[in-house]
Every structure is written in C-alpha cells, then in structure tokens.
Coordinates of C-alpha atoms in Angstrom, one line a residue:
M25 CA 2.6 20.4 5.3
E26 CA 5.7 19.0 3.7
F27 CA 6.6 15.4 3.1
E28 CA 8.7 14.9 6.2
L29 CA 11.4 12.3 7.1
L30 CA 8.8 10.2 9.0
D31 CA 6.5 10.1 6.0
Q32 CA 9.5 9.1 3.8
I33 CA 10.4 6.2 6.2
V34 CA 6.8 5.0 6.2
F35 CA 6.5 5.1 2.5
A36 CA 9.9 3.4 1.9
A37 CA 8.9 0.7 4.4
Y38 CA 5.7 0.0 2.5
A39 CA 7.6 -0.2 -0.8
L40 CA 10.1 -2.6 0.6
L41 CA 7.4 -4.8 2.1
I42 CA 5.5 -5.1 -1.1
I43 CA 8.6 -5.9 -3.2
C44 CA 9.7 -8.5 -0.6
I45 CA 6.3 -10.2 -0.5
G46 CA 6.1 -10.3 -4.3
L47 CA 9.5 -11.9 -4.6
W48 CA 8.9 -14.2 -1.6
V49 CA 5.7 -15.7 -3.0
S50 CA 7.4 -16.2 -6.3
R51 CA 10.3 -18.2 -4.9
G52 CA 10.6 -21.8 -5.8
K53 CA 7.9 -21.5 -8.4
G54 CA 8.5 -23.4 -11.6
E55 CA 8.9 -21.5 -14.8
S56 CA 5.8 -23.0 -16.4
S57 CA 3.3 -20.7 -18.1
E58 CA 0.6 -21.8 -15.6
D59 CA 2.8 -20.7 -12.7
Y60 CA 3.5 -17.4 -14.3
F61 CA 0.2 -16.4 -15.9
L62 CA -2.3 -18.2 -13.6
A63 CA -0.5 -18.4 -10.3
S64 CA -0.6 -22.3 -10.6
K65 CA -4.4 -22.1 -10.3
S66 CA -4.1 -22.0 -6.5
L67 CA -5.7 -18.7 -5.4
P68 CA -8.2 -18.8 -2.4
W69 CA -11.4 -16.8 -2.4
W70 CA -10.1 -14.0 -0.2
A71 CA -7.0 -13.5 -2.4
I72 CA -9.3 -13.4 -5.5
G73 CA -11.7 -10.8 -3.9
T74 CA -9.0 -8.5 -2.7
S75 CA -7.0 -8.8 -5.9
L76 CA -10.1 -7.9 -8.0
I77 CA -10.5 -4.7 -6.0
A78 CA -6.7 -3.9 -6.1
A79 CA -6.6 -4.3 -9.8
N80 CA -9.7 -2.1 -10.2
I81 CA -9.1 0.6 -7.7
S82 CA -6.3 2.7 -9.0
A83 CA -5.4 6.3 -9.7
E84 CA -8.5 6.3 -11.9
Q85 CA -10.6 6.1 -8.8
F86 CA -8.5 7.8 -6.1
I87 CA -7.6 10.7 -8.4
G88 CA -10.0 10.5 -11.4
M89 CA -13.2 9.5 -9.5
S90 CA -12.5 12.0 -6.7
G91 CA -12.1 14.6 -9.4
S92 CA -15.5 13.6 -10.8
G93 CA -16.8 13.8 -7.2
F94 CA -15.5 17.3 -7.1
A95 CA -17.1 18.1 -10.5
I96 CA -20.3 16.1 -10.4
G97 CA -20.9 14.6 -6.9
L98 CA -22.1 11.3 -5.6
A99 CA -23.7 10.4 -8.9
I100 CA -20.3 9.1 -10.2
A101 CA -20.6 6.4 -7.5
S102 CA -23.0 4.5 -9.9
Y103 CA -19.8 3.1 -11.4
E104 CA -19.1 1.4 -8.1
W105 CA -22.5 0.4 -6.8
M106 CA -23.7 -0.9 -10.2
A107 CA -20.4 -2.8 -10.4
A108 CA -21.3 -4.7 -7.3
I109 CA -24.5 -6.0 -9.1
T110 CA -22.5 -6.7 -12.3
L111 CA -20.0 -8.8 -10.3
L112 CA -22.9 -11.1 -9.3
V113 CA -23.9 -11.5 -12.9
V114 CA -20.3 -12.4 -13.8
G115 CA -20.0 -14.9 -10.9
K116 CA -23.2 -16.7 -11.7
F117 CA -23.4 -16.7 -15.5
F118 CA -19.9 -16.1 -17.0
L119 CA -17.4 -17.7 -14.7
P120 CA -18.9 -21.2 -14.8
I121 CA -18.4 -21.3 -18.6
F122 CA -14.9 -19.7 -18.5
I123 CA -13.6 -22.1 -15.8
E124 CA -15.2 -25.1 -17.5
K125 CA -13.2 -24.3 -20.7
K126 CA -10.0 -24.0 -18.6
L127 CA -9.1 -20.6 -20.1
Y128 CA -5.9 -18.6 -19.7
T129 CA -7.2 -15.6 -21.5
I130 CA -10.4 -14.0 -22.7
P131 CA -9.3 -14.0 -26.3
E132 CA -8.8 -17.8 -25.9
F133 CA -12.6 -18.1 -25.3
V134 CA -13.1 -16.3 -28.7
E135 CA -11.0 -19.1 -30.4
V136 CA -13.0 -21.8 -28.6
R137 CA -16.3 -20.3 -29.6
Y138 CA -15.6 -18.6 -32.9
G139 CA -12.2 -18.9 -34.6
T140 CA -8.5 -18.0 -34.6
N141 CA -8.8 -14.9 -36.8
L142 CA -11.2 -13.1 -34.5
K143 CA -9.2 -14.1 -31.5
T144 CA -6.1 -12.4 -33.0
I145 CA -8.1 -9.3 -33.9
L146 CA -9.4 -8.9 -30.3
A147 CA -6.0 -9.8 -28.8
V148 CA -4.5 -6.8 -30.7
F149 CA -7.4 -4.6 -29.6
W150 CA -6.9 -5.4 -25.9
I151 CA -3.2 -5.0 -26.0
A152 CA -3.6 -1.6 -27.6
L153 CA -6.3 -0.6 -25.1
F154 CA -4.2 -1.7 -22.1
V155 CA -1.1 0.2 -23.3
F156 CA -2.5 3.3 -24.9
V157 CA -5.4 4.0 -22.5
N158 CA -5.2 2.0 -19.2
L159 CA -1.5 1.9 -18.4
T160 CA -0.9 5.4 -19.8
S161 CA -3.7 7.0 -17.8
V162 CA -2.9 5.3 -14.5
L163 CA 0.8 6.4 -14.8
Y164 CA -0.3 9.9 -15.6
L165 CA -2.8 10.2 -12.7
G166 CA -0.4 8.6 -10.2
A167 CA 2.4 10.9 -11.2
T168 CA 0.1 14.0 -11.0
A169 CA -0.9 13.0 -7.5
L170 CA 2.7 12.5 -6.3
D171 CA 3.8 15.8 -7.9
T172 CA 1.0 17.6 -6.0
I173 CA 1.6 15.8 -2.7
I174 CA 5.4 15.5 -2.5
G175 CA 6.4 18.3 -4.8
V176 CA 4.8 21.7 -5.2
G177 CA 2.4 20.8 -8.1
D178 CA 4.6 22.6 -10.7
G179 CA 5.5 19.4 -12.6
S180 CA 9.1 19.4 -11.2
I181 CA 8.9 15.7 -10.1
F182 CA 6.2 14.6 -12.6
M183 CA 8.4 12.6 -14.9
Y184 CA 10.4 11.2 -12.0
S185 CA 7.1 10.0 -10.5
I186 CA 6.1 8.2 -13.7
I187 CA 9.4 6.4 -13.9
G188 CA 9.4 5.6 -10.2
L189 CA 5.9 4.1 -10.3
A190 CA 6.8 2.1 -13.4
L191 CA 10.0 0.7 -11.8
F192 CA 8.1 -0.1 -8.5
A193 CA 5.5 -2.2 -10.3
A194 CA 8.1 -3.9 -12.5
A195 CA 10.3 -4.8 -9.5
Y196 CA 8.1 -7.7 -8.4
S197 CA 5.4 -8.2 -11.2
L198 CA 7.8 -8.9 -14.1
Y199 CA 9.6 -11.6 -12.2
G200 CA 6.8 -13.1 -10.1
G201 CA 3.9 -13.1 -12.6
L202 CA 0.3 -13.3 -11.4
A203 CA 1.2 -15.0 -8.1
A204 CA 3.3 -12.0 -7.0
V205 CA 0.5 -9.6 -8.2
A206 CA -2.3 -11.4 -6.5
W207 CA -0.7 -12.0 -3.1
T208 CA 0.7 -8.5 -2.8
D209 CA -2.8 -7.2 -3.7
V210 CA -4.0 -8.6 -0.3
V211 CA -1.7 -6.2 1.5
Q212 CA -2.4 -3.4 -1.0
V213 CA -6.2 -3.5 -0.5
V214 CA -6.0 -3.3 3.3
L215 CA -3.7 -0.4 2.9
L216 CA -5.7 1.5 0.2
I217 CA -9.0 1.1 2.1
A218 CA -7.3 2.2 5.4
G219 CA -5.6 5.2 3.7
G220 CA -8.8 6.2 2.0
L221 CA -10.9 6.0 5.1
I222 CA -8.3 8.1 7.0
T223 CA -8.4 10.8 4.3
T224 CA -12.2 10.9 4.4
Y225 CA -12.3 11.0 8.2
I226 CA -9.8 13.8 8.5
G227 CA -11.4 15.7 5.6
L228 CA -14.9 15.5 7.2
S229 CA -13.5 16.6 10.6
H230 CA -12.1 19.8 9.0
V231 CA -15.4 20.6 7.3
A232 CA -17.3 21.0 10.5
E233 CA -16.5 23.8 13.0
D234 CA -16.7 21.4 16.0
G235 CA -14.3 18.9 14.3
N236 CA -17.0 16.1 14.5
V237 CA -17.1 13.7 11.6
I238 CA -20.9 13.3 11.8
S239 CA -21.3 17.1 11.8
G240 CA -19.0 17.1 8.8
I241 CA -21.3 14.8 6.9
V242 CA -24.3 16.9 7.8
S243 CA -22.5 20.0 6.8
I244 CA -21.5 19.0 3.3
Y245 CA -24.9 17.6 2.7
E246 CA -26.6 20.8 3.8
E247 CA -24.2 23.0 1.8
V248 CA -24.3 21.1 -1.5
P249 CA -27.4 18.8 -1.5
E250 CA -27.3 18.7 -5.3
K251 CA -24.0 16.8 -5.1
F252 CA -25.8 13.9 -3.4
S253 CA -28.2 13.2 -6.3
M254 CA -27.6 9.8 -7.9
I255 CA -30.0 10.1 -10.9
L256 CA -29.3 13.3 -12.7
E257 CA -31.7 15.3 -14.8
K258 CA -30.6 17.5 -17.7
G259 CA -29.3 20.9 -16.4
E260 CA -29.4 19.7 -12.7
I261 CA -25.6 20.0 -12.1
M262 CA -23.1 22.0 -14.0
T263 CA -19.4 21.1 -13.5
P264 CA -16.9 23.8 -12.5
N265 CA -15.8 24.0 -16.2
G266 CA -19.4 24.7 -17.3
K267 CA -20.4 21.2 -18.6
D268 CA -23.8 19.8 -17.9
A269 CA -23.1 16.7 -15.7
W270 CA -26.0 14.9 -17.4
W271 CA -23.8 14.3 -20.4
D272 CA -21.6 12.1 -18.3
L273 CA -24.3 10.4 -16.3
P274 CA -27.6 10.7 -18.2
G275 CA -30.4 9.9 -15.8
L276 CA -31.7 6.3 -15.8
A277 CA -28.9 5.2 -18.2
V278 CA -26.9 4.4 -15.1
L279 CA -29.5 1.8 -14.1
L280 CA -31.0 0.6 -17.3
G281 CA -28.7 1.7 -20.2
G282 CA -25.1 2.2 -21.1
M283 CA -23.7 1.7 -17.6
W284 CA -24.4 -2.0 -18.1
V285 CA -22.4 -2.1 -21.3
A286 CA -19.4 -0.5 -19.5
N287 CA -19.7 -2.7 -16.4
L288 CA -20.4 -6.0 -18.1
Y289 CA -17.4 -5.5 -20.5
Y290 CA -15.1 -4.4 -17.7
W291 CA -15.9 -7.0 -15.1
G292 CA -16.8 -9.9 -17.4
F293 CA -14.5 -9.7 -20.4
N294 CA -11.5 -7.6 -19.3
Q295 CA -8.4 -9.7 -19.1
Y296 CA -6.7 -7.9 -16.3
I297 CA -9.8 -8.2 -14.1
I298 CA -11.0 -11.7 -14.9
Q299 CA -7.6 -13.3 -14.9
R300 CA -7.5 -13.7 -11.2
T301 CA -10.8 -15.5 -11.2
L302 CA -9.4 -18.0 -13.7
A303 CA -6.6 -18.7 -11.3
A304 CA -8.9 -19.9 -8.6
K305 CA -8.6 -23.3 -6.9
S306 CA -12.2 -24.0 -8.0
L307 CA -15.4 -22.4 -9.4
R308 CA -16.9 -22.1 -5.9
E309 CA -13.7 -20.5 -4.6
S310 CA -13.8 -18.0 -7.4
Q311 CA -17.5 -17.2 -6.8
K312 CA -16.8 -16.5 -3.1
G313 CA -14.1 -14.1 -4.2
I314 CA -16.6 -12.3 -6.4
I315 CA -18.9 -11.9 -3.5
L316 CA -16.1 -10.4 -1.3
A317 CA -15.3 -8.0 -4.1
G318 CA -19.0 -7.0 -4.4
F319 CA -19.2 -6.1 -0.8
L320 CA -16.0 -4.1 -1.0
K321 CA -17.3 -2.2 -4.0
L322 CA -20.2 -0.8 -1.8
L323 CA -17.6 0.8 0.4
I324 CA -15.4 2.4 -2.3
P325 CA -17.4 5.6 -2.9
L326 CA -16.8 6.6 0.7
I327 CA -13.1 6.6 0.1
V328 CA -12.9 7.9 -3.5
V329 CA -16.0 10.0 -4.1
V330 CA -16.8 11.7 -0.8
P331 CA -13.2 13.2 -0.6
G332 CA -13.9 15.0 -3.9
I333 CA -17.2 16.5 -2.5
I334 CA -15.3 17.6 0.6
A335 CA -12.6 19.3 -1.5
Y336 CA -15.4 21.1 -3.5
V337 CA -17.1 22.4 -0.4
M338 CA -13.8 23.7 1.1
N339 CA -12.7 25.4 -2.2
T340 CA -15.8 27.2 -3.3
G341 CA -17.6 30.3 -2.2
P342 CA -21.4 31.0 -2.1
N343 CA -23.3 29.4 -4.9
G344 CA -20.3 27.2 -5.8
E345 CA -18.1 30.1 -6.9
I346 CA -14.6 29.1 -7.9
S347 CA -12.1 32.0 -7.8
S348 CA -8.8 32.9 -6.3
A349 CA -10.6 34.3 -3.2
F350 CA -12.0 30.9 -2.3
T351 CA -10.1 28.3 -4.2
D352 CA -6.6 26.9 -3.8
P353 CA -4.4 27.9 -6.7
S354 CA -3.6 24.2 -7.5
F355 CA -7.2 23.8 -8.8
I356 CA -6.9 26.6 -11.4
A357 CA -4.9 26.1 -14.6
E358 CA -3.8 28.6 -17.1
G359 CA -6.8 30.1 -18.9
G360 CA -9.0 29.6 -15.8
R361 CA -9.7 25.9 -16.4
V362 CA -10.5 24.0 -13.2
I363 CA -8.4 21.0 -12.5
N364 CA -11.0 18.7 -10.8
D365 CA -8.5 15.8 -10.4
N366 CA -6.5 17.7 -7.8
A367 CA -9.2 17.1 -5.2
F368 CA -7.7 14.0 -3.5
P369 CA -4.0 15.1 -3.6
W370 CA -5.0 18.5 -2.2
L371 CA -6.8 16.9 0.8
I372 CA -3.7 14.8 1.5
K373 CA -1.3 17.7 1.3
E374 CA -3.4 20.1 3.3
F375 CA -4.8 18.1 6.2
I376 CA -3.1 14.7 6.7
P377 CA -0.5 15.0 9.5
V378 CA 3.1 13.9 9.4
G379 CA 3.5 10.1 9.6
L380 CA -0.1 9.5 8.5
K381 CA 0.7 11.3 5.3
G382 CA 3.3 8.7 4.5
L383 CA 0.7 6.0 5.1
V384 CA -2.0 7.6 3.0
L385 CA 0.5 8.2 0.2
A386 CA 1.5 4.5 0.5
A387 CA -2.2 3.6 0.1
L388 CA -2.4 5.8 -3.0
A389 CA 0.7 4.2 -4.4
A390 CA -0.7 0.7 -3.5
A391 CA -3.8 1.5 -5.7
I392 CA -1.6 2.7 -8.6
V393 CA 1.1 0.1 -8.5
S394 CA -1.3 -2.9 -8.1
S395 CA -3.2 -1.8 -11.1
I396 CA -0.1 -1.3 -13.2
A397 CA 1.2 -4.7 -12.2
S398 CA -2.1 -6.3 -13.1
M399 CA -2.3 -4.6 -16.5
L400 CA 1.3 -5.6 -17.2
N401 CA 0.7 -9.2 -16.4
S402 CA -2.5 -9.4 -18.5
T403 CA -0.8 -7.6 -21.4
A404 CA 2.0 -10.2 -21.2
T405 CA -0.5 -13.1 -21.0
I406 CA -2.5 -12.0 -24.0
F407 CA 0.5 -11.3 -26.2
T408 CA 2.3 -14.5 -25.2
M409 CA -0.6 -17.0 -25.2
D410 CA -2.7 -15.5 -28.0
I411 CA -0.2 -14.0 -30.4
Y412 CA 3.3 -15.3 -29.8
K413 CA 2.5 -19.0 -28.9
P414 CA 0.3 -19.8 -31.9
Y415 CA 2.3 -17.9 -34.5
F416 CA 6.0 -17.9 -33.3
N417 CA 6.5 -20.5 -30.7
K418 CA 7.4 -23.4 -33.0
G419 CA 8.5 -26.3 -30.7
R420 CA 10.0 -24.0 -28.0
T421 CA 9.9 -24.7 -24.3
D422 CA 7.5 -23.4 -21.7
K423 CA 10.3 -21.3 -20.2
N424 CA 10.5 -19.5 -23.4
L425 CA 6.8 -18.4 -23.0
V426 CA 7.6 -17.0 -19.6
M427 CA 10.6 -15.1 -21.0
V428 CA 8.5 -13.6 -23.8
G429 CA 5.8 -12.6 -21.2
R430 CA 8.4 -10.7 -19.3
L431 CA 9.8 -9.0 -22.4
S432 CA 6.4 -8.0 -23.7
A433 CA 5.3 -6.5 -20.3
T434 CA 8.6 -4.5 -20.2
T435 CA 7.9 -3.2 -23.7
A436 CA 4.4 -2.2 -22.8
L437 CA 5.6 -0.4 -19.7
I438 CA 8.2 1.6 -21.7
I439 CA 5.6 2.7 -24.2
A440 CA 3.2 3.8 -21.5
V441 CA 5.9 5.8 -19.7
I442 CA 6.7 7.7 -22.9
L443 CA 3.0 8.4 -23.7
A444 CA 1.7 9.3 -20.2
P445 CA 2.8 12.9 -20.1
Q446 CA 0.7 13.6 -23.2
L447 CA -2.5 13.4 -21.1
K448 CA -1.8 16.7 -19.3
N449 CA -4.5 18.7 -21.1
L450 CA -7.5 16.6 -19.9
G451 CA -9.9 17.8 -17.3
Q452 CA -11.6 14.6 -15.9
V453 CA -9.3 11.7 -16.8
F454 CA -11.8 9.2 -15.4
Q455 CA -14.3 10.3 -18.0
Y456 CA -11.6 10.1 -20.7
I457 CA -11.0 6.5 -19.8
Q458 CA -14.7 5.6 -19.9
E459 CA -15.4 7.3 -23.2
Y460 CA -12.4 5.9 -25.1
T461 CA -12.9 2.4 -23.7
G462 CA -16.6 2.9 -24.8
I463 CA -15.5 2.9 -28.5
V464 CA -14.3 -0.7 -28.3
S465 CA -16.4 -2.2 -25.5
P466 CA -19.9 -2.3 -27.1
G467 CA -18.7 -4.5 -30.0
I468 CA -16.7 -6.8 -27.8
L469 CA -19.6 -7.2 -25.4
A470 CA -22.0 -8.0 -28.2
V471 CA -19.6 -10.7 -29.5
F472 CA -19.3 -12.3 -26.0
M473 CA -23.0 -12.1 -25.0
L474 CA -24.2 -13.7 -28.2
G475 CA -21.4 -16.1 -28.2
L476 CA -22.2 -17.3 -24.7
F477 CA -26.0 -17.4 -24.9
W478 CA -27.1 -17.7 -28.6
R479 CA -26.0 -20.9 -30.3
K480 CA -26.6 -19.6 -33.9
T481 CA -23.9 -16.8 -33.7
T482 CA -21.2 -17.4 -36.3
N483 CA -17.5 -16.5 -36.6
K484 CA -18.3 -14.3 -39.7
A485 CA -21.0 -12.5 -37.7
A486 CA -18.6 -11.8 -34.8
I487 CA -15.9 -10.4 -37.1
W488 CA -18.4 -8.1 -38.8
G489 CA -19.8 -7.1 -35.4
V490 CA -16.4 -6.1 -34.0
L491 CA -15.3 -4.3 -37.2
L492 CA -18.5 -2.4 -37.7
S493 CA -19.0 -1.5 -34.1
M494 CA -16.1 0.9 -34.1
P495 CA -17.3 3.1 -37.0
I496 CA -20.8 3.1 -35.4
A497 CA -19.2 4.3 -32.1
L498 CA -17.1 6.9 -33.9
Y499 CA -20.1 8.1 -35.8
F500 CA -21.7 9.1 -32.5
K501 CA -18.6 10.4 -30.8
V502 CA -16.8 12.3 -33.6
G503 CA -19.6 13.1 -36.1
P504 CA -21.5 15.8 -34.2
N505 CA -18.3 17.6 -33.2
K506 CA -16.8 17.6 -36.7
W507 CA -19.9 18.3 -38.8
V508 CA -22.0 20.5 -36.6
D509 CA -24.4 21.7 -39.3
N510 CA -25.0 18.2 -40.8
Q511 CA -28.3 16.9 -39.6
I512 CA -27.5 13.2 -40.1
F513 CA -25.3 13.4 -36.9
V514 CA -27.0 13.3 -33.5
E515 CA -25.2 14.4 -30.4
L516 CA -25.8 11.9 -27.5
P517 CA -24.3 11.2 -24.1
F518 CA -21.6 8.6 -24.4
M519 CA -23.6 6.1 -22.3
H520 CA -26.4 6.3 -24.8
Q521 CA -23.8 6.0 -27.6
M522 CA -22.4 2.8 -26.0
F523 CA -25.9 1.3 -25.5
I524 CA -27.1 2.1 -29.0
T525 CA -23.8 0.8 -30.5
W526 CA -24.2 -2.4 -28.5
I527 CA -27.8 -3.0 -29.7
L528 CA -26.9 -2.2 -33.4
T529 CA -23.9 -4.5 -33.3
M530 CA -26.0 -7.4 -32.0
L531 CA -28.6 -6.8 -34.7
I532 CA -25.9 -6.9 -37.3
M533 CA -24.5 -10.1 -35.9
V534 CA -28.0 -11.7 -35.8
G535 CA -28.5 -10.8 -39.4
V536 CA -25.2 -12.1 -40.6
S537 CA -25.6 -15.3 -38.5
Y538 CA -28.9 -16.1 -40.0
A539 CA -27.5 -15.6 -43.5
D540 CA -24.7 -17.9 -42.7
T541 CA -26.5 -20.8 -41.0
K542 CA -30.1 -20.5 -42.2
G543 CA -31.2 -20.6 -38.6
K544 CA -29.1 -23.7 -37.5
D545 CA -26.9 -23.8 -34.4
H546 CA -23.2 -23.0 -35.0
E547 CA -20.8 -25.9 -34.8
K548 CA -18.9 -24.3 -31.9
A549 CA -21.9 -23.2 -29.9
I550 CA -21.7 -23.3 -26.1
I551 CA -24.0 -25.9 -24.7
I552 CA -25.3 -24.6 -21.4
S553 CA -27.6 -26.1 -18.8
K554 CA -29.3 -25.0 -15.5
K555 CA -26.9 -27.2 -13.6
L556 CA -23.9 -25.2 -14.9
F557 CA -25.3 -22.0 -13.3
K558 CA -26.2 -23.6 -10.0
T559 CA -24.6 -21.6 -7.1
S560 CA -24.1 -22.3 -3.4
P561 CA -26.4 -21.0 -0.6
I562 CA -23.6 -18.6 0.5
F563 CA -23.4 -17.1 -2.9
N564 CA -27.2 -16.7 -3.2
I565 CA -27.7 -15.2 0.3
C566 CA -24.8 -12.7 -0.1
S567 CA -26.0 -11.8 -3.6
F568 CA -29.4 -10.9 -2.2
A569 CA -27.8 -8.8 0.6
I570 CA -25.7 -6.9 -2.0
M571 CA -28.7 -6.2 -4.2
L572 CA -30.8 -5.1 -1.2
I573 CA -28.0 -2.6 0.0
V574 CA -27.7 -1.2 -3.5
A575 CA -31.5 -0.7 -3.8
M576 CA -31.5 1.1 -0.4
L577 CA -28.6 3.4 -1.4
Y578 CA -30.4 4.4 -4.6
A579 CA -33.6 4.9 -2.8
L580 CA -31.8 7.1 -0.2
F581 CA -29.9 9.3 -2.7
W582 CA -32.3 9.2 -5.7

C-alpha cells in the first residue's frame, strides 16, 4: 500500500496540531529560566506521567525494540516491565531528595552533594551522550522507518526524513521550552499508544487464518513458543544473524543484575527523563505522575515488542528459516545480513489501510519527535545552567539564559543531523544504545547512589569513581575483542559488564572516601530521615498493584 492523499492529510493535521499546541501553551510565558527549563514548576500528575512515557518511548522502542522482538522475542520486554518497578524506587527514594533541593538539573545535585569540578565533568558527559548517542540514534531510526513506510526503503528519502523530524521537533520545543514539550506530550502519548495498539491488532488479525485477534495470539505462541521466554538460558535463542540472544539478556541478570544499573541510571539520573518530575507542582503530584507512568510501562510491550514477533512469524519458513522464499526483501541487506529493525515499518506498510496508515505514522512520529524535543530541552538545560551560567554568565539577565538555551539546543540538533546517517551499518540499534550508554552509566550510578545514601562519600572519591569506571567498562567491552588470545581479558554479556563495573566503582569510592575522611561524615552529606520518604496511601496501593502485575507476568512467561 502506498502513502495516499488521505494518509498525508491525517499526518499533516497531526503535525499542525502539535505545533499549534506547543506554541499555544508557550504564549504569554515570561522569559525566565524557570519558565523555559522547568515549565514554571506547574505540571500536574497526568502531564508528568504521560510526558515521562512520551520522552521514553521513541524510535528506540517502536523501531529498535520491535527489531529486538523480531530477533529475540518477548524477553526484551524486561526493559519495560522492570522499568515499572524502577519508577517506584525513583518516586519513593530519589524524588523527595531532588525536589527538596529545588534542582533544575541532575548535575546541579552533584554540585550540592560533592563539588563544582565533578558537576562540570558529568555535565560534559551527559551533553556528549545526548548528542552523540541518544539524539543521533533516534533521528536515524525515525528516518529509517519513514524511508521504509513512505518511500521504498532504498534510502531515497532517508536524509530528507532526518531533516524533517529535526525541524518538526525544533518548531515548537526551541521556542516553548519544557512547557511546550510536556503539554504536547499529553497528546503524543494518546496517539502513540492508539497507533501502536492498532498496528498490533491488525498484525494479529493477519496472522490467523480466520482473522480473529485471539486466534492470532494463539497462533504466534504455538508457532514460536521460544519467543515468549522471559528468562533466557545460554543457547536457547539464536537471533537471525546467528548471535546467541543470551549475550543481550543473560538470564537472571534482567531481574537481579545489570538491568538494575541500566534502569536506575536511566529513570533516576537521566536529565531528559527526570526533568519533568522536577517541574511538578509538588512532590505528591510528581509521585502520582510516576505511578501513571509505571502502569503505562506495563502496556508498552504489547505495542512495541509483539509487532516484532508478528513480523518474524510472517517472514520466516519452517524452523525460523529466513530466505528470499519466505522473507520480504526489505529484511535482507547486502551480504545476507538480516535487518531486524524493519519489523515495525514493514507491518505498517503491508497491512495498515489508507487513512489509518496516516494515523499510525503520526503515532510513530509522535514517539520520535517527543523524544527529540525532550532531549533538546535537557541538553539546553544542562549546558545553560551547569556550564554557561557558572562560567560565562557574568551579571547577564535571565533572558540571556533562555537565548543561550535555544542556541545550544539548535547546535546539538545540527550535530545529530550530521552524524545520524553514520549508524546505517548497525543491526539492532536498541542494543547499540544500551551498550554504549552502559559504558558511562555504572560510574554515574555509583556516584549518585553513594552520594544519596552514604554520608562518608567524598568529592575526590566521586571524581576517581567516574574517571576509573570508564576504563573498567572499556576493559570488559573492548579487551576481549581486541586481544583474543590474552587470558587477562574475560568476555562477558554487557549486562554483567555494567553490574561488575558498578560494584568495582563503588568499592573504589568507598576506599578513597575512607582515606579522605578517616571514617567521618562528609561535610556535604545528605541528611535523610524516614519522614522524607513517607508516601501517600494512593502511591503505596498502586505500587503494590504494579509489583503484583509484574510478578504475574514473569511467572506466566518465565
């Protein structure tokens, strides 16, 4: 099916609606830094919850995670279901401290707890990560999807798609700041969930001979039961490109190991995620938003992982054979490499009817654009508040900070647009994002966890922890590949690498801290009490419900 005029009208109407909403909510706002970077600290719980999901669900999930669903199966959903539990930890134990300190940025906490030098180091780390990994990969995946759905998958509109997505996000986020991003996210989340459910529904109806969705679910489960295993054993699932899936999701590490490092870092100390919770009316409002996001995370695998499994079933022969006889040509690259990430775009192009295709594409664009907008705003916030303001803003006005924020976001976007095409040679881009973020995240998580909950942690220990964590991570990641015959290098799944790096970094920090303070509390230690972590009955009841649902899901698909 082609992208018809009706689809174009639906898509254009969506784009116009989002831009108008973004500009409308920004009207009459002052040019203060609190207005621009924290939406005047006025966001209600439902805007926070939906905005958290919109910032999180992007091309990484719709394209990358569907691709991993195609390659691995439901096991990749651990990133979503374990994230629901992680959100509860963030809401109960991290947010009370962050909001009490009246933070704008996560690096600002580092300055409050440790010192200015470390804050600057981490600010530079985060800006580099947002620009060179997050923004770049989202633009690449989004453009790949549009090229497959609207074009013919030959790359003819790939670069135009990158530029179009970048301009779309810039059209409202650069001017309106976090308020424009958060309020448009409310619409974006409704659209992306609806579009995702439509795609899953239609895909399942085409799997079954009788066109029944329930029959479709039964059919894919009976045909590929191994794709519904949540806790993988070594050698249990081989991806279409011949890789053992255990190396991506090594058994119980998704429950007890490295998955916690990835999730705690992402949901607790990632600026473009946590920023909307800092913009809440109050702590209670922020915690209710966290609960809403937790429930929504339980739903996400249905709209981003299951479509990948459907595409796998419909493009493989007996025993999972992938060849020109069974598989759509769009899945096979030169040299025979399987392009897993084409799963979701292929479903849209093949089965979504005219009119609905425009709506589903709008949902995909909503996921992509909302994440780009969030990353741009957070990059601008960190650069402006943590680098420009303390070092270059000598007696200048608040309006100047907003202008610098807009300029820094524009610069970041231009760099990402230039670099995005370089990701073309990757197979599962979702895994690329996790693995390269995993080089930085263990050290940063160690700094924050000890800084929050161990009073003896010192500034020197934190600096040494951050600096040494990266060579430790690189030792595990690069060493075995570069020096195969050298026995001092051990090859481990990247989740194990993250977990071990995190533990070793904390041990280093504990040793340095004791050498610094001789066992005394640090002068900038966070003083916490049970009262600070007291949560409302609504938060407690909903948290129990989320944990119960996650436990049941793992019991069902173990």
